[in-house]
Tab-separated table of C-alpha atoms in Angstrom:
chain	number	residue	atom	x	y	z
A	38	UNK	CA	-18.908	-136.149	2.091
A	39	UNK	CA	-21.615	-133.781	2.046
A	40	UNK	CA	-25.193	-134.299	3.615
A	41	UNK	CA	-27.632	-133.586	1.011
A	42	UNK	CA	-29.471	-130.174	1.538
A	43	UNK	CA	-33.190	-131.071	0.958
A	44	UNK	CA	-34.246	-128.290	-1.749
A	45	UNK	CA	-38.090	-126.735	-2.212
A	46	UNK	CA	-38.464	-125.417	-5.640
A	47	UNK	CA	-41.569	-122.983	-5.949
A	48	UNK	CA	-42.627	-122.470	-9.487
A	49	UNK	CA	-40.971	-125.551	-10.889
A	50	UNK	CA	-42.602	-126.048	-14.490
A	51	UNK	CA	-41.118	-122.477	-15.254
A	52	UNK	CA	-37.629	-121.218	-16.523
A	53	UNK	CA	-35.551	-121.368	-13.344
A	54	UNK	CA	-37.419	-123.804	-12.149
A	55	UNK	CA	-36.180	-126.085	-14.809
A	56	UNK	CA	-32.889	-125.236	-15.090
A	57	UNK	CA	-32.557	-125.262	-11.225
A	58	UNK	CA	-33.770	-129.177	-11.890
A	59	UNK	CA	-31.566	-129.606	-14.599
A	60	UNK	CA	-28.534	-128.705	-12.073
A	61	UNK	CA	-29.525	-130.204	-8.546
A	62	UNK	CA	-29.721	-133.617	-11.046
A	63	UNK	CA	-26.243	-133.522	-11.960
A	64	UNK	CA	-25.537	-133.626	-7.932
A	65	UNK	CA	-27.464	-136.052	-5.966
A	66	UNK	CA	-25.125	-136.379	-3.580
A	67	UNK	CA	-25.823	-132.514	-2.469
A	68	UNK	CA	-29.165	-132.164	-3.093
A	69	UNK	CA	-32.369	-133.701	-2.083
A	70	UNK	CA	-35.658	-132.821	-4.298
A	71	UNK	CA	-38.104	-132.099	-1.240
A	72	UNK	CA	-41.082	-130.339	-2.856
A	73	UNK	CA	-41.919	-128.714	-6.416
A	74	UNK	CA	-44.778	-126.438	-7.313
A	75	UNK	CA	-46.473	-124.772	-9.916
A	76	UNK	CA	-49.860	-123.045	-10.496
A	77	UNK	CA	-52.002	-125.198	-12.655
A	78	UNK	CA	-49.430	-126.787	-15.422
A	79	UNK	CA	-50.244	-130.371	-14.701
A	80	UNK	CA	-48.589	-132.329	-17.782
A	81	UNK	CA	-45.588	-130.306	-16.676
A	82	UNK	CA	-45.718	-131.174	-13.100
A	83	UNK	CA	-46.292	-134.964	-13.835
A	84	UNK	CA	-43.370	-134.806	-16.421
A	85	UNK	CA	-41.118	-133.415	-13.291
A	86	UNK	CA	-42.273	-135.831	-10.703
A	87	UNK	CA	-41.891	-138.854	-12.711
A	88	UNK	CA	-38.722	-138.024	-13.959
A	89	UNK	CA	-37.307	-135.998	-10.909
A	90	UNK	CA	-39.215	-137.922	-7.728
A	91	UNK	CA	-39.755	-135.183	-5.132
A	92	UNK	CA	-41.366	-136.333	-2.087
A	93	UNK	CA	-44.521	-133.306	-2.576
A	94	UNK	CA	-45.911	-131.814	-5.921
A	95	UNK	CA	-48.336	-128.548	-4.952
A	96	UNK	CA	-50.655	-126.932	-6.856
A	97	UNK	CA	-52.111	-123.742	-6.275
A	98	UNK	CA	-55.121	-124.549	-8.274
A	99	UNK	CA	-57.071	-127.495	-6.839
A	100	UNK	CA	-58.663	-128.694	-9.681
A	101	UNK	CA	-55.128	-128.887	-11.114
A	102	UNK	CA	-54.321	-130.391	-7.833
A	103	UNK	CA	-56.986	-133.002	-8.367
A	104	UNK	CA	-55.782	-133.996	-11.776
A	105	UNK	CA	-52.251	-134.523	-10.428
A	106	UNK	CA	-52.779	-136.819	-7.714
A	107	UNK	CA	-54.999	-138.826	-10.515
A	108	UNK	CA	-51.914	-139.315	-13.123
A	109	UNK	CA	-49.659	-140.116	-11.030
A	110	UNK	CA	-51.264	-142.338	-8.720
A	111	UNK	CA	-48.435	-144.704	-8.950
A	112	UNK	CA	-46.034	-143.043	-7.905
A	113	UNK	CA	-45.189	-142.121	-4.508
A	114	UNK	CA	-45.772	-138.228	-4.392
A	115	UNK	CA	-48.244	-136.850	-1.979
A	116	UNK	CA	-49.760	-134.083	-3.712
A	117	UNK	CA	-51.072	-130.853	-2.234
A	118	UNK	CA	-53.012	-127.912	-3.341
A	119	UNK	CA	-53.279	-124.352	-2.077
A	120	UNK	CA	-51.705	-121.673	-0.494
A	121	UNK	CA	-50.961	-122.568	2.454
A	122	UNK	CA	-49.637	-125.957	1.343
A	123	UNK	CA	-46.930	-123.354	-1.095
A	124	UNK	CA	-46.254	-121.691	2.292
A	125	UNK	CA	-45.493	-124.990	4.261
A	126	UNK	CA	-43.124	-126.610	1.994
A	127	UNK	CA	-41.607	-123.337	1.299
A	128	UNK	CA	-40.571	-122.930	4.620
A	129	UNK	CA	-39.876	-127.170	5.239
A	130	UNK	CA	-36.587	-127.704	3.845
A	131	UNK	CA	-33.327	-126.553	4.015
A	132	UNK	CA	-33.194	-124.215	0.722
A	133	UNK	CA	-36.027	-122.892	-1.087
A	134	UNK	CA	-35.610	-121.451	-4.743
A	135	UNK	CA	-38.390	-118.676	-5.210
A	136	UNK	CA	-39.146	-118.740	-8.832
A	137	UNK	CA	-42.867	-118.049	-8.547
A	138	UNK	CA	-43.457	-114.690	-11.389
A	139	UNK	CA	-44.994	-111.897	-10.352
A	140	UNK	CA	-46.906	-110.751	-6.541
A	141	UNK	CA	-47.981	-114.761	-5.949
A	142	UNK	CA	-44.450	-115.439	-5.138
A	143	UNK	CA	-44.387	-113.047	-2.369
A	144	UNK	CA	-46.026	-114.848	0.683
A	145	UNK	CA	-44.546	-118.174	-0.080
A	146	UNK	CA	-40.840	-116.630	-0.331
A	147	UNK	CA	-41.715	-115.142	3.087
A	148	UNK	CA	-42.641	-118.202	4.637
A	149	UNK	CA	-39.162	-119.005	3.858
A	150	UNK	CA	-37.661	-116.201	5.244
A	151	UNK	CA	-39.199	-116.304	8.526
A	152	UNK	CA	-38.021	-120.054	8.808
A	153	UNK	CA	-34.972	-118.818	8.587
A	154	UNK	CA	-33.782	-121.344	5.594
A	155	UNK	CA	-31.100	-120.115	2.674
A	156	UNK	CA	-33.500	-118.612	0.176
A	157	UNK	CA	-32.493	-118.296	-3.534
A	158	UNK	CA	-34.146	-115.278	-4.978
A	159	UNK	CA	-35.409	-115.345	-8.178
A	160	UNK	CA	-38.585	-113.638	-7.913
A	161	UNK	CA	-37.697	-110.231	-7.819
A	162	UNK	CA	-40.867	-109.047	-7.390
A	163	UNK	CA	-40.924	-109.666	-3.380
A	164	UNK	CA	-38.595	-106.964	-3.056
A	165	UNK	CA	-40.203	-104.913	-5.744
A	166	UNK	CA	-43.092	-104.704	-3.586
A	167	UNK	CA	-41.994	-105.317	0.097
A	168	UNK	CA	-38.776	-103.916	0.295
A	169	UNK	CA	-37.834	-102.371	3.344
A	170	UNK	CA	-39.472	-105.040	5.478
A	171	UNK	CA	-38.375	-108.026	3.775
A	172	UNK	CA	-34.543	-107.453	4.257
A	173	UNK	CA	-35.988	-106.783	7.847
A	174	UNK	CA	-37.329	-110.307	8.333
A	175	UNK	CA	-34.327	-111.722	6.047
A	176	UNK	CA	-32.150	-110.169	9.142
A	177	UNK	CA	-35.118	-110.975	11.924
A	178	UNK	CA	-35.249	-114.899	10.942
A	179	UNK	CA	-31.522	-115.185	10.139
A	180	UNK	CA	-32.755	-116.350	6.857
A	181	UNK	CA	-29.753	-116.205	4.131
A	182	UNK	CA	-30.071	-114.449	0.787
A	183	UNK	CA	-28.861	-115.532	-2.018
A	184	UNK	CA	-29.767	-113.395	-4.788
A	185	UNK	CA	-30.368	-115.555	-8.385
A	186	UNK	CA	-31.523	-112.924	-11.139
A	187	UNK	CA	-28.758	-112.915	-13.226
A	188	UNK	CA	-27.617	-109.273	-12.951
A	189	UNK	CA	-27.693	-109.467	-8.669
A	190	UNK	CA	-25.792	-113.037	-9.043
A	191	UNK	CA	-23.071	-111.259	-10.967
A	192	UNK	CA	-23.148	-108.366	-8.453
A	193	UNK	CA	-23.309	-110.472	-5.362
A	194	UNK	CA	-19.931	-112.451	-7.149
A	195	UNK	CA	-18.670	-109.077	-7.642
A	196	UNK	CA	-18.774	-108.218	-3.766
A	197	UNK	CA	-16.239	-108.201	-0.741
A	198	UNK	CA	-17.413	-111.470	1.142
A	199	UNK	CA	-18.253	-109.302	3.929
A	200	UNK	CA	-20.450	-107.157	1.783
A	201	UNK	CA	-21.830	-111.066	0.683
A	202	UNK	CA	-22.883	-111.622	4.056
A	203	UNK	CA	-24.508	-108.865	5.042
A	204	UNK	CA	-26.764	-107.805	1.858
A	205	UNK	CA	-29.376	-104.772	2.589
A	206	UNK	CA	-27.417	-103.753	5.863
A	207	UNK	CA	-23.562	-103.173	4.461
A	208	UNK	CA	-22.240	-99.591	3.590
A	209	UNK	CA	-21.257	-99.726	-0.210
A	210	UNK	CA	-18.924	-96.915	1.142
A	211	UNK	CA	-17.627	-98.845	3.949
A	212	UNK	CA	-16.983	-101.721	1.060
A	213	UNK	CA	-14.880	-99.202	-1.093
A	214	UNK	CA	-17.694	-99.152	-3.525
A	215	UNK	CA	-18.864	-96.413	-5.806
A	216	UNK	CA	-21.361	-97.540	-8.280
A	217	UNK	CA	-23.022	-100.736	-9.061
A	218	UNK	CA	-23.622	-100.996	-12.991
A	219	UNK	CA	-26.870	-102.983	-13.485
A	220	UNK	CA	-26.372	-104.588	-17.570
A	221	UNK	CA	-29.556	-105.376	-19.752
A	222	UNK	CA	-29.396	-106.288	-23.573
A	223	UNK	CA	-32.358	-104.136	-24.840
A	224	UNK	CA	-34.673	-106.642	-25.829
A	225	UNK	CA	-35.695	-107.566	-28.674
A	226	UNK	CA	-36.597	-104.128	-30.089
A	227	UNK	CA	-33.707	-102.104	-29.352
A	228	UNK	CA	-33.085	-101.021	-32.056
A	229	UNK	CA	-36.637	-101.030	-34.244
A	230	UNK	CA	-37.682	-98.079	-35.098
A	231	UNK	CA	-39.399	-96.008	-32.411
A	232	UNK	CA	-42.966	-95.610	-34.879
A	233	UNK	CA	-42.888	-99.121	-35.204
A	234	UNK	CA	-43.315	-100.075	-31.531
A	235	UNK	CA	-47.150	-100.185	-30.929
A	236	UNK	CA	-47.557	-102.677	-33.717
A	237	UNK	CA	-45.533	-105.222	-32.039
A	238	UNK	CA	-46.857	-108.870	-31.738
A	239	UNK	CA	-46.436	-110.797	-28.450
A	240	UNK	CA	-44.279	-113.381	-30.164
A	241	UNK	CA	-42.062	-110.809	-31.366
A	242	UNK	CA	-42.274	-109.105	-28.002
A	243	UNK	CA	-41.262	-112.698	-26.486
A	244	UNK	CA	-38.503	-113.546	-28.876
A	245	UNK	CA	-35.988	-112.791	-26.779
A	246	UNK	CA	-32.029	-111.767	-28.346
A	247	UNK	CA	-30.092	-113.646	-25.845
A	248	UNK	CA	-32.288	-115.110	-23.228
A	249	UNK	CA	-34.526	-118.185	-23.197
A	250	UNK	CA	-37.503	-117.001	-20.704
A	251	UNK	CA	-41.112	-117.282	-19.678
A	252	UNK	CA	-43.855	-114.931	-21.609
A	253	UNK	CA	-44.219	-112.568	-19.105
A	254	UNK	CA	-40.404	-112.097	-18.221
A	255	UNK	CA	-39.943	-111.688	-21.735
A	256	UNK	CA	-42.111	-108.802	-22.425
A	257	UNK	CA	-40.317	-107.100	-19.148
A	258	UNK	CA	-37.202	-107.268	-20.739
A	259	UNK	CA	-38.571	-105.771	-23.953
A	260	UNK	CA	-40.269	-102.916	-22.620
A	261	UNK	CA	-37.257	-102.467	-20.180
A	262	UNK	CA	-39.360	-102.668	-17.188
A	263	UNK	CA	-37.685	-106.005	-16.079
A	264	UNK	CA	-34.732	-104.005	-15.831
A	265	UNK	CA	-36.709	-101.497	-13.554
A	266	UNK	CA	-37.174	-103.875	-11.419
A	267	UNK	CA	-34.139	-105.325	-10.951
A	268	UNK	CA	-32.899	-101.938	-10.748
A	269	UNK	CA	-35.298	-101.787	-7.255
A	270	UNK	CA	-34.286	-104.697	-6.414
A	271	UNK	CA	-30.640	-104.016	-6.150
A	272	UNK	CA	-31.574	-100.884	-4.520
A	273	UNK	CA	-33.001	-102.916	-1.436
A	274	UNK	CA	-30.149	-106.044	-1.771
A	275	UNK	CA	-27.405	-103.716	-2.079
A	276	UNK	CA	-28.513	-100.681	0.048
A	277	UNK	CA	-28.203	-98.277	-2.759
A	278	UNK	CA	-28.349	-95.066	-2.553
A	279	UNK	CA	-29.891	-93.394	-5.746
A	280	UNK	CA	-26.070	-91.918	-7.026
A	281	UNK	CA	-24.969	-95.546	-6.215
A	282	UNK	CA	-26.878	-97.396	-8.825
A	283	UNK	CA	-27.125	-97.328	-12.659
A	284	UNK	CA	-28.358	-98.906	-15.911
A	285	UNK	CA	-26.197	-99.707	-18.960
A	286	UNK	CA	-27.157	-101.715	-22.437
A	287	UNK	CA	-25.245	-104.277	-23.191
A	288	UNK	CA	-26.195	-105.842	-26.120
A	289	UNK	CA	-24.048	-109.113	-25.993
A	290	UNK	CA	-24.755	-110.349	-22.625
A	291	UNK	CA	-21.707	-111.285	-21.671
A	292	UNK	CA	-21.119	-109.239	-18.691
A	293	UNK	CA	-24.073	-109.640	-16.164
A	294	UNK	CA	-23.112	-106.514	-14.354
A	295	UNK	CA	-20.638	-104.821	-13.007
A	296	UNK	CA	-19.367	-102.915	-9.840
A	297	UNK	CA	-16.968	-99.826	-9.740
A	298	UNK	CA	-14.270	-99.265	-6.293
A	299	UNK	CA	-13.422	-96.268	-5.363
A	300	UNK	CA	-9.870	-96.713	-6.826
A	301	UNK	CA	-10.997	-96.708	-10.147
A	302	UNK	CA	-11.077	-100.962	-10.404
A	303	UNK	CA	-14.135	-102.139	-12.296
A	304	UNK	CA	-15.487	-105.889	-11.455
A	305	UNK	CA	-17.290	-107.530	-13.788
A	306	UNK	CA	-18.740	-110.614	-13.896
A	307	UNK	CA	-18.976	-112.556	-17.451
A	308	UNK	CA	-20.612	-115.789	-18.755
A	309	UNK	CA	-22.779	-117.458	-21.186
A	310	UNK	CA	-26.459	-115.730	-20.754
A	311	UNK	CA	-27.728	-119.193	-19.153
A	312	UNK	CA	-29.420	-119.175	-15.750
A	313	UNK	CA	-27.724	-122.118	-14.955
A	314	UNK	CA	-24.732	-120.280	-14.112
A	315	UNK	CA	-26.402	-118.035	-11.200
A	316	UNK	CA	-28.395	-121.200	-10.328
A	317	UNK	CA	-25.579	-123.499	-9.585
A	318	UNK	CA	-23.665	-120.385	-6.971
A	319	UNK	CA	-26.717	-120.102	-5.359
A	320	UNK	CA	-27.205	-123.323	-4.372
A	321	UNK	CA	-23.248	-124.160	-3.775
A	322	UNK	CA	-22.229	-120.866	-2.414
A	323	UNK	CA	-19.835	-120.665	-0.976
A	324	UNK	CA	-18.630	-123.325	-2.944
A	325	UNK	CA	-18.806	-123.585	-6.965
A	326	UNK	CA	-20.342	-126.788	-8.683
A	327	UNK	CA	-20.828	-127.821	-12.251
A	328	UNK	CA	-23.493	-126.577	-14.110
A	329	UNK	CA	-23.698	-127.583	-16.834
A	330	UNK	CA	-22.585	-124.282	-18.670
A	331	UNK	CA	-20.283	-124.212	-21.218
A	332	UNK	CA	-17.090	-122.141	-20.727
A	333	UNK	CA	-16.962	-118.318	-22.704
A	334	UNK	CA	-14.918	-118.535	-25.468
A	335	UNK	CA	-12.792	-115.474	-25.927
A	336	UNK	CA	-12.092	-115.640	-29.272
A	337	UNK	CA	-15.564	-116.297	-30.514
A	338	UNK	CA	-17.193	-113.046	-28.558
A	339	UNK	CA	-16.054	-110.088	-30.382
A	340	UNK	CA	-16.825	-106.614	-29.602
A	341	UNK	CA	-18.660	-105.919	-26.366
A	342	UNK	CA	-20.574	-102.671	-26.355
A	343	UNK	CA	-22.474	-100.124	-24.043
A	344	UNK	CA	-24.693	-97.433	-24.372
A	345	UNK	CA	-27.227	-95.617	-22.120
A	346	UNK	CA	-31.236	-96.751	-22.475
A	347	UNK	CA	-33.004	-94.413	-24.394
A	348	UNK	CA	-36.310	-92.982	-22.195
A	349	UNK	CA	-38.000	-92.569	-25.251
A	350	UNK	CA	-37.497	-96.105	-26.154
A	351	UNK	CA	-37.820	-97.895	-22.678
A	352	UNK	CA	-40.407	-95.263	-20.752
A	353	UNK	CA	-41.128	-98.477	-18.546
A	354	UNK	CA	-37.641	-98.381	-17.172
A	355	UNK	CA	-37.698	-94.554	-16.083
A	356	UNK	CA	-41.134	-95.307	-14.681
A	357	UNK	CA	-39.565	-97.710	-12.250
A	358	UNK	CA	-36.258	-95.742	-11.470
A	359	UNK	CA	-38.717	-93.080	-10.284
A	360	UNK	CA	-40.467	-94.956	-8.268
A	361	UNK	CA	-38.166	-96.698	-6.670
A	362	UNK	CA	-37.157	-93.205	-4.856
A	363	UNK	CA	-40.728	-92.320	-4.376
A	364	UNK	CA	-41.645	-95.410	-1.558
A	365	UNK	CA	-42.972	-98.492	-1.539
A	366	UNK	CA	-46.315	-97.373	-2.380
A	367	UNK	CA	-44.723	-96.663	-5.802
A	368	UNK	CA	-43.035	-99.512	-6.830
A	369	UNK	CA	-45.742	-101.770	-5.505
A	370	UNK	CA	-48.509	-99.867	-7.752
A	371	UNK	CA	-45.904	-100.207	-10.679
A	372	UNK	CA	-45.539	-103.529	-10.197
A	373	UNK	CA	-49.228	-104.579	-9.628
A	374	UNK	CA	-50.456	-102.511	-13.029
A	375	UNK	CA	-47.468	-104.206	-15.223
A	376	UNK	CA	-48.055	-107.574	-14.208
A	377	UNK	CA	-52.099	-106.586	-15.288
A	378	UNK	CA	-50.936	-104.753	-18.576
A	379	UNK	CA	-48.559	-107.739	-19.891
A	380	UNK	CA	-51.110	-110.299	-19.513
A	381	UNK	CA	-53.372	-107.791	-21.120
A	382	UNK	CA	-50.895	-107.330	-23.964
A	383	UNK	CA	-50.043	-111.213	-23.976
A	384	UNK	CA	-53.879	-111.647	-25.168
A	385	UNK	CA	-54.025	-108.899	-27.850
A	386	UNK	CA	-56.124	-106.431	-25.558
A	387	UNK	CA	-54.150	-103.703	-25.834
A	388	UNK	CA	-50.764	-102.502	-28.182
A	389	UNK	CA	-47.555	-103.327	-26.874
A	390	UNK	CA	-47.044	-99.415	-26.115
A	391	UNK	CA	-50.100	-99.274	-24.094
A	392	UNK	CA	-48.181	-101.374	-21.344
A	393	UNK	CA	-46.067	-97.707	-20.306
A	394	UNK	CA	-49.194	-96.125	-20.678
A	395	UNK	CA	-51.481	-98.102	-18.297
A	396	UNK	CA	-48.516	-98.698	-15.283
A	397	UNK	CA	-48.156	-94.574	-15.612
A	398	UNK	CA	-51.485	-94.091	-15.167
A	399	UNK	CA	-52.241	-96.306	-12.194
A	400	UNK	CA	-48.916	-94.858	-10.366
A	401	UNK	CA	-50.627	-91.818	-10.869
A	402	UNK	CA	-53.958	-92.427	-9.047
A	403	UNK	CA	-52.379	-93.965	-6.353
A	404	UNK	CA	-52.074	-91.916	-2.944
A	405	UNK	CA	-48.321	-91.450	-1.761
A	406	UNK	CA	-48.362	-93.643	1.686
A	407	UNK	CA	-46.838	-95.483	3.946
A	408	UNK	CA	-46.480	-99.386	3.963
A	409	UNK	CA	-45.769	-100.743	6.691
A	410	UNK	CA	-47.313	-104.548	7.203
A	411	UNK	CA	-47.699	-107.139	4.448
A	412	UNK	CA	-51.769	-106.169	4.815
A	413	UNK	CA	-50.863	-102.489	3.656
A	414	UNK	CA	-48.654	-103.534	0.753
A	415	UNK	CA	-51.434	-106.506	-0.227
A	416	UNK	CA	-54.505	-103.652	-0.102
A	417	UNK	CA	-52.414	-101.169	-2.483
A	418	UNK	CA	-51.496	-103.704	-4.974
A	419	UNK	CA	-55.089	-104.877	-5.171
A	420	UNK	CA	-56.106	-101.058	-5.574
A	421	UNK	CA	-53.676	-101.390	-8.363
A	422	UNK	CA	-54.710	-104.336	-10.148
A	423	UNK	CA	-58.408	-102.842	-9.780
A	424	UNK	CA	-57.263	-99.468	-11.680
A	425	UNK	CA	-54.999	-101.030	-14.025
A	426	UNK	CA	-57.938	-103.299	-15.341
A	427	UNK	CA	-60.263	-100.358	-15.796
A	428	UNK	CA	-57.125	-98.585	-17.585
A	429	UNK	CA	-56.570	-101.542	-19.792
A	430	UNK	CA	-60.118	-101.135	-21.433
A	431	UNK	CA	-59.461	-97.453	-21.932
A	432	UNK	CA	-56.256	-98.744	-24.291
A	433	UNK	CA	-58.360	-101.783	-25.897
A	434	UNK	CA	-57.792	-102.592	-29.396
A	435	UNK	CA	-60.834	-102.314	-31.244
């Protein structure tokens, strides 16, 4: 018999924080539902605590917080509110799934790490802007990684087990590896014509091929950029070098990525494109548990195709495979002025193309530096969000 593993979900009401639900239900006798979060999504959060009974509901808004503890003041949650509440349970119970979008995820994940506990990474954007000196603390705090985007899951299933347990240290070389193939379906305008672009909608920008996602994550994936940053991601997870690491469309999304050996053998790992697949690994490994995912079915998958991203068509993606050789500085900046263009874009301020536009121009301003404390990394992506909203209004639609 297994001892449950109590499990902290941070950013609960979205995507993987549902489907993470959806599969730690369908095991109670592994997992224990210690504390969910979300930002201010209240009939959400009451929906999950009634149904799924954690012992702590936090919001980081505390008027949201407020409203909580009102509806369900029958039940026997204790709800919290703040920051420093996310940080606490973050770091309280055995596993932690980081699902928080976007630079807010990025303290509570570490709080986590530096309790050592098994984090499941979802929220890319911790490495996207810390890099270097997360892996550091992952090592420091003997925290263990388990990587939950779907592309690193299928890369991480893809590795040696000793190249498993020792991401952002082990020598792909050492592992017999020569390339690690990062998939991505195009989006939803892969193949509109280019002229057409900048008159994209957000609902068409969110209406995703393959992939059921949140708003923002959707527009990533359509301008490409989400691939950027899982392409930086997997730099830092893997310990990439730059020949080590490329980006292939795959329209299907069948295979979730891919990694070459040296003696010409290509591993690939292939599923149904639902998170519930990199979900359920993550919070078994090393075992495997149901998910809930039905099996692929050979015969009903037809042709599976690649092609290289056109620049043109995705200049978000080349933006971030430059800076991710450029330093930290870089790839926080991008990541600060996208999150600030999407949410721009998400409320009709600007054209869907403008989103390239604004995250060059703030990369641009920024002064080439070194990062090295949280404090540093904070300070340039609030430079960043500061230029990126003065930017914006130089793109607004009139």
């Amino acid at each position: 018999m297994f001892e449950p593993q109590t499990l902290t979900i941070l950013g609960a009401t979205g995507s993987i924080g549902l489907n993470t639900l959806a599969v730690a239900a369908q095991h109670p006798e592994r997992f224990q539902l210690y504390a969910v979060t979300a930002h201010s999504n209240v009939t959400a959060m009451e929906q999950i605590c009634r149904e799924h009974k954690p012992r702590i509901a936090v919001m980081a808004d505390v008027h949201a917080a407020a409203d909580l503890k009102v509806r369900i003041a029958d039940t026997s949650v204790q709800v919290l509110s703040g920051q420093q509440a996310l940080a606490d349970v973050a770091a309280a119970a055995d596993m932690t799934m980081a699902a928080i979008v976007g630079a807010a995820g990025l303290m509570p994940t570490m709080a986590a790490v530096m309790a050592g506990k098994r984090v499941l990474l979802a929220n890319k954007e911790a490495l996207v802007m810390s890099g270097q000196l997360f892996m550091n603390a992952v090592v420091e705090h003997g925290a263990i990684l388990l990587p939950i985007d779907s592309e690193h899951n299928a890369i991480f299933q893809c590795l040696p087990v000793a190249a498993q347990l020792s991401l952002g240290d082990q020598s792909l070389t050492t592992a017999g590896i020569s390339k690690i193939i990062l998939t991505g379906s195009g989006g939803p305008f892969r193949e509109l014509p280019l002229a057409d672009l900048a008159h994209q909608s957000p609902q068409a920008a969110c209406a995703h091929p393959n992939w059921s996602m949140g708003q923002k994550i959707s527009v990533d994936s359509a301008t490409m950029l989400n691939k950027g940053l899982e392409y930086i991601e997997a730099r830092w997870l893997f310990n990439c070098q730059q020949h080590e690491l490329d980006v292939l469309l795959h329209p299907q999304s069948i295979i979730h990525s891919m990694v070459r050996y040296t003696d010409g053998s290509v591993l690939a790992q292939m599923g149904e494109p639902d998170m519930r697949t990199p979900i359920a690994y993550g919070l078994s490994y090393p075992d495997r548990i149901v998910s809930g995912v039905k099996a692929l079915d050979f015969e009903q998958v037809g042709a599976l195709t690649f092609c290289k991203p056109d620049p043109e068509r995705y200049p978000c993606l080349q933006l971030a495979q430059d800076a991710c050789w450029q330093g930290q500085w870089a790839t926080t900046s991008l990541n600060a002025a996208n999150e600030v263009a999407v949410a721009a874009f998400l409320n009709q301020r600007i054209r869907f193309t403008a989103i390239a536009d604004v995250c060059a121009e703030v990369v641009g301003r920024i002064e080439a530096q070194e990062l090295n404390s949280f404090e540093a990394i904070l300070s340039v992506d609030h430079q960043a969000r500061h230029y990126a909203e003065e930017i914006v209004e130089k793109y607004a639609v009139c």
